[in-house]
């Protein structure tokens, strides 16, 4: 290699290295320091030890936020992802000219920013006049007068319904791509051997899509735990009795509405720890269930 | 519906009752469910405020008139008050037009996309096509940073921006995200498949290393470029938290931030902020239709290969 060849990669990487140093490593280290300080806006601070963490972990609003976010994440994984897989399997015919169009339609909600989704669905959930309430009334003769966004018991179901609309198609794209990996010969061989479809699903399809499924589950978990903008805009804040308060909402409120950046940083660490723990657990489970 | 989807797969071939038509019926129902909020939005912005909530979508044909369907949500010359989207808002800093927010969002999202594309592809190319000390350390570090939720850094980053003096400045929105680890990872994966012999041939012809990147490698990774542009543009266009905490001057605000405020400003005049929302959805939709082929393949390649 010529000297210019040796210098070139460092030169090409320098923007990344410089920006990462200033806007990632420095704030990252600062997040550790900040979490142990009491602050009042960006200007003043005083060392308080673990008090920020103790405050957060014993704050009942944090408990509410944690459970709300966890219910949302569970619904994403247990309801939304199977739906995405179901639609992907429905769409996965070999020759299908309409496949592309359905894929576009199912994906289209993902283009709409969460704030805009919140603005639109706040009106779709209106009692008496909202499109969703009318739809439910027409379908199951119930729901026209339900106050989805001001009845604390209905706030989380409403958020989950909106998240279905936003992400079912997005996750379907991944499953659809994964289904291309399913070995058709293997499916046929299993069929000849008399394996029923349920059996075929678990022995042929599931192993083939497993790497992608693990990826999608982990991405959904990480994304779910960072939910904030959609409920914040749809509920004009955090909902009645904090019924729509999420962990990031709690972080945002503490750091920027109350101005307590130290506690905000501590919440950030707690959130990072939660996400890290769940992703690791999911990866371990995925590895543990390896058949061969 | 899912039951149908599953039974399609699960029932033995002989007893499979699901025909192509049934499959299409299910998919069509799902498509209608997905599209109905869009249809509702489009019809809502053309309805008069008085009848907006009266009809689920558009009024029946017999009711069509300028009383029920009009453009008053966008522009209303009849009244003096602030009651249409394109009327100038009077703020303490003077009049601000809706176009201003649209222009701000367009400027920020496209500038940010181009800069991030350049730095990320350059970095990804370096990590794919050169051998040097520390290369694998950088790659592991990069993948490690991708595991850390960006919001962890929200408070300290705010602190930093405040210290640098970038509060209320677009630098705060453009610079910190100018190089994305995720983007570098995607471009590294794409650049790995570019044959070394092409680069060697160019070197013999006297091409500089940068011109190899620009003229040889970049044209070959075009699908990834398209996919990355869309992801990056969507992220920036729809970004709410950062502009909301950094920007205070009214005339510098972006669409997500201002529309979120409009919901309170125009509390009962839904049509006005819905009209703004509709306009805010159009640019990403145009870009998506232009880049959809690249997008779908680029989106999934990371997951499938990885």
mmCIF file of N, CA, C and O in Angstrom, chain A residues 65 238 245-257 260 263-269 271, chain B residues 151-155:
data_model
loop_
_atom_site.group_PDB
_atom_site.id
_atom_site.type_symbol
_atom_site.label_atom_id
_atom_site.label_comp_id
_atom_site.label_asym_id
_atom_site.label_seq_id
_atom_site.Cartn_x
_atom_site.Cartn_y
_atom_site.Cartn_z
ATOM 1 N N UNK A 65 -45.238 4.442 34.756
ATOM 2 C CA UNK A 65 -44.617 4.517 33.433
ATOM 3 C C UNK A 65 -44.034 3.172 33.034
ATOM 4 O O UNK A 65 -44.184 2.735 31.888
ATOM 5 N N UNK A 238 -49.835 13.308 29.158
ATOM 6 C CA UNK A 238 -49.598 11.948 29.655
ATOM 7 C C UNK A 238 -50.878 11.200 29.985
ATOM 8 O O UNK A 238 -50.838 10.131 30.571
ATOM 9 N N UNK A 245 -48.634 7.554 30.505
ATOM 10 C CA UNK A 245 -47.245 7.950 30.781
ATOM 11 C C UNK A 245 -46.310 6.796 30.432
ATOM 12 O O UNK A 245 -46.496 5.678 30.895
ATOM 13 N N UNK A 246 -45.302 7.057 29.588
ATOM 14 C CA UNK A 246 -44.312 6.028 29.257
ATOM 15 C C UNK A 246 -42.989 6.399 29.928
ATOM 16 O O UNK A 246 -42.863 7.506 30.464
ATOM 17 N N UNK A 247 -42.011 5.499 29.855
ATOM 18 C CA UNK A 247 -40.739 5.786 30.532
ATOM 19 C C UNK A 247 -40.076 7.017 29.917
ATOM 20 O O UNK A 247 -39.587 7.892 30.631
ATOM 21 N N UNK A 248 -40.083 7.090 28.580
ATOM 22 C CA UNK A 248 -39.461 8.254 27.957
ATOM 23 C C UNK A 248 -40.290 9.515 28.245
ATOM 24 O O UNK A 248 -39.732 10.606 28.421
ATOM 25 N N UNK A 249 -41.604 9.376 28.337
ATOM 26 C CA UNK A 249 -42.448 10.507 28.724
ATOM 27 C C UNK A 249 -42.074 11.002 30.110
ATOM 28 O O UNK A 249 -41.962 12.213 30.344
ATOM 29 N N UNK A 250 -41.828 10.071 30.998
ATOM 30 C CA UNK A 250 -41.411 10.399 32.368
ATOM 31 C C UNK A 250 -40.048 11.101 32.347
ATOM 32 O O UNK A 250 -39.829 12.094 33.040
ATOM 33 N N UNK A 251 -39.143 10.594 31.485
ATOM 34 C CA UNK A 251 -37.825 11.225 31.325
ATOM 35 C C UNK A 251 -37.981 12.650 30.810
ATOM 36 O O UNK A 251 -37.409 13.595 31.349
ATOM 37 N N UNK A 252 -38.794 12.796 29.758
ATOM 38 C CA UNK A 252 -38.983 14.103 29.126
ATOM 39 C C UNK A 252 -39.581 15.095 30.118
ATOM 40 O O UNK A 252 -39.122 16.226 30.241
ATOM 41 N N UNK A 253 -40.600 14.637 30.845
ATOM 42 C CA UNK A 253 -41.270 15.518 31.803
ATOM 43 C C UNK A 253 -40.306 15.958 32.901
ATOM 44 O O UNK A 253 -40.235 17.130 33.254
ATOM 45 N N UNK A 254 -39.524 14.999 33.407
ATOM 46 C CA UNK A 254 -38.600 15.310 34.495
ATOM 47 C C UNK A 254 -37.489 16.250 34.025
ATOM 48 O O UNK A 254 -37.182 17.241 34.676
ATOM 49 N N UNK A 255 -36.898 15.928 32.861
ATOM 50 C CA UNK A 255 -35.722 16.676 32.416
ATOM 51 C C UNK A 255 -36.094 18.038 31.840
ATOM 52 O O UNK A 255 -35.400 19.023 32.081
ATOM 53 N N UNK A 256 -37.182 18.113 31.063
ATOM 54 C CA UNK A 256 -37.415 19.344 30.310
ATOM 55 C C UNK A 256 -38.627 20.140 30.763
ATOM 56 O O UNK A 256 -38.713 21.321 30.499
ATOM 57 N N UNK A 257 -39.582 19.499 31.428
ATOM 58 C CA UNK A 257 -40.707 20.280 31.939
ATOM 59 C C UNK A 257 -40.436 20.699 33.378
ATOM 60 O O UNK A 257 -40.743 21.814 33.784
ATOM 61 N N UNK A 260 -35.134 19.083 35.635
ATOM 62 C CA UNK A 260 -34.207 18.318 36.462
ATOM 63 C C UNK A 260 -33.399 17.357 35.581
ATOM 64 O O UNK A 260 -33.737 16.188 35.432
ATOM 65 N N UNK A 263 -31.869 13.993 37.338
ATOM 66 C CA UNK A 263 -32.802 12.870 37.437
ATOM 67 C C UNK A 263 -33.122 12.344 36.038
ATOM 68 O O UNK A 263 -33.270 11.136 35.851
ATOM 69 N N UNK A 264 -33.194 13.251 35.048
ATOM 70 C CA UNK A 264 -33.425 12.832 33.662
ATOM 71 C C UNK A 264 -32.347 11.854 33.204
ATOM 72 O O UNK A 264 -32.636 10.827 32.589
ATOM 73 N N UNK A 265 -31.081 12.179 33.510
ATOM 74 C CA UNK A 265 -29.980 11.287 33.138
ATOM 75 C C UNK A 265 -30.109 9.948 33.866
ATOM 76 O O UNK A 265 -29.868 8.888 33.281
ATOM 77 N N UNK A 266 -30.508 10.000 35.145
ATOM 78 C CA UNK A 266 -30.685 8.753 35.906
ATOM 79 C C UNK A 266 -31.775 7.885 35.271
ATOM 80 O O UNK A 266 -31.608 6.671 35.117
ATOM 81 N N UNK A 267 -32.889 8.518 34.853
ATOM 82 C CA UNK A 267 -33.959 7.759 34.180
ATOM 83 C C UNK A 267 -33.414 7.150 32.892
ATOM 84 O O UNK A 267 -33.721 6.006 32.558
ATOM 85 N N UNK A 268 -32.585 7.917 32.170
ATOM 86 C CA UNK A 268 -31.965 7.406 30.951
ATOM 87 C C UNK A 268 -31.182 6.121 31.217
ATOM 88 O O UNK A 268 -31.287 5.154 30.457
ATOM 89 N N UNK A 269 -30.428 6.093 32.320
ATOM 90 C CA UNK A 269 -29.661 4.889 32.665
ATOM 91 C C UNK A 269 -30.569 3.724 33.009
ATOM 92 O O UNK A 269 -30.315 2.588 32.618
ATOM 93 N N UNK A 271 -33.565 3.266 31.927
ATOM 94 C CA UNK A 271 -34.160 2.824 30.659
ATOM 95 C C UNK A 271 -33.168 1.967 29.870
ATOM 96 O O UNK A 271 -33.522 0.901 29.347
ATOM 97 N N UNK B 151 -31.968 8.019 23.528
ATOM 98 C CA UNK B 151 -32.609 8.892 24.499
ATOM 99 C C UNK B 151 -31.878 8.910 25.834
ATOM 100 O O UNK B 151 -32.085 9.799 26.643
ATOM 101 N N UNK B 152 -30.997 7.910 26.063
ATOM 102 C CA UNK B 152 -30.177 7.929 27.276
ATOM 103 C C UNK B 152 -29.404 9.240 27.348
ATOM 104 O O UNK B 152 -29.166 9.793 28.411
ATOM 105 N N UNK B 153 -28.993 9.717 26.163
ATOM 106 C CA UNK B 153 -28.129 10.888 26.116
ATOM 107 C C UNK B 153 -28.898 12.201 26.026
ATOM 108 O O UNK B 153 -28.307 13.254 25.874
ATOM 109 N N UNK B 154 -30.220 12.135 26.115
ATOM 110 C CA UNK B 154 -31.028 13.340 25.920
ATOM 111 C C UNK B 154 -30.620 14.457 26.877
ATOM 112 O O UNK B 154 -30.369 15.592 26.453
ATOM 113 N N UNK B 155 -30.536 14.153 28.159
ATOM 114 C CA UNK B 155 -30.220 15.184 29.155
ATOM 115 C C UNK B 155 -28.786 15.710 29.002
ATOM 116 O O UNK B 155 -28.588 16.924 28.911
#
